[in-house]
Coordinates of C-alpha atoms in Angstrom, one line a residue:
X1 CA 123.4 10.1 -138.9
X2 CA 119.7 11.2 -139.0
X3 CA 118.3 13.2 -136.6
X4 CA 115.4 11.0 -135.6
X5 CA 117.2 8.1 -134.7
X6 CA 115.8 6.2 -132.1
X7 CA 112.6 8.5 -131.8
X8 CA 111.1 6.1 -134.6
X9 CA 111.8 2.8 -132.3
X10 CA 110.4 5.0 -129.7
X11 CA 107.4 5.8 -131.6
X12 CA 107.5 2.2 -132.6
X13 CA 107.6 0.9 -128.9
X14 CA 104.5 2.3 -128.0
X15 CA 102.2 1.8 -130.3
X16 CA 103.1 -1.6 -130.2
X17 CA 102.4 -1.3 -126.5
X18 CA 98.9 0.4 -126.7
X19 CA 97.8 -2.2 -130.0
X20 CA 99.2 -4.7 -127.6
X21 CA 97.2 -3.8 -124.3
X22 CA 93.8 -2.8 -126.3
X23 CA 94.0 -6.4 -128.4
X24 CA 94.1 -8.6 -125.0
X25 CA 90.6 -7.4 -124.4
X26 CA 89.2 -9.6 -127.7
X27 CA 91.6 -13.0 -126.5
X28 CA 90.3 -16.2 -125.5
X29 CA 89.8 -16.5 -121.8
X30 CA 91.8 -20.3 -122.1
X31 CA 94.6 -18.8 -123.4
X32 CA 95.3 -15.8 -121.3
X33 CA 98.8 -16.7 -119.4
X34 CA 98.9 -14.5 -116.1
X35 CA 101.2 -13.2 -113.6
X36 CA 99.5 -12.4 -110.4
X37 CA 96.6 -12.0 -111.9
X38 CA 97.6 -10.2 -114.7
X39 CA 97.7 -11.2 -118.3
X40 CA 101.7 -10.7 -119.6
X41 CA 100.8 -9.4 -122.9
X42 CA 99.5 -6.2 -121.0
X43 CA 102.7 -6.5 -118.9
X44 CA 104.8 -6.7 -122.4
X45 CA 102.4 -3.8 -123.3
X46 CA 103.1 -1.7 -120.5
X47 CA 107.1 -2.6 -120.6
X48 CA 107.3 -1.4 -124.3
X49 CA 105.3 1.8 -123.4
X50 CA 107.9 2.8 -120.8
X51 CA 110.8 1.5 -122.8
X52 CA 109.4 3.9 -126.0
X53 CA 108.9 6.6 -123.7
X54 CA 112.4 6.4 -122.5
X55 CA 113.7 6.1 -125.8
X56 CA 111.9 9.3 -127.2
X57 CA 113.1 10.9 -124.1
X58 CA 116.3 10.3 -124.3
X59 CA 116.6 11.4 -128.2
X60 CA 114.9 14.4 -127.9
X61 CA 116.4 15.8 -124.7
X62 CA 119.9 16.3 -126.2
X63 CA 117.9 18.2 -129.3
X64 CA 116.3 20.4 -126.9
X65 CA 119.1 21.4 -124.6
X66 CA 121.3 22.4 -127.4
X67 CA 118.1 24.2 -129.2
X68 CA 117.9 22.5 -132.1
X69 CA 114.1 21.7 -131.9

């Protein structure tokens, strides 16, 4: 197996997450579906920030315990 697997969906997660957030700004106010007030594309945004963060975590902790940074 490769070393950086899972650091790339990491990776992957939150830039999608950021783009995601930062392109809700430029959306139709009509089409904007909300929970409590706020638009679920920044809740999607914010999930796969945390989930990418986790995964990238996760992957590199094992990497840095064992000292193979």
């Amino acid at each position: 197996r490769h070393r950086n697997d899972g650091a790339i969906t990491g990776i992957y997660l939150v830039g999608y997450g950021v783009i995601r957030i930062l392109l809700e700004n430029f959306r139709a106010e009509e089409i904007i579906w909300s929970v409590g007030g706020v638009p679920v594309a920044i809740i999607f945004g914010l999930v796969a920030i945390v989930c990418g963060i986790v995964v990238v975590t996760k992957k590199m902790t094992p990497e840095l315990v064992k000292g193979h940074v």
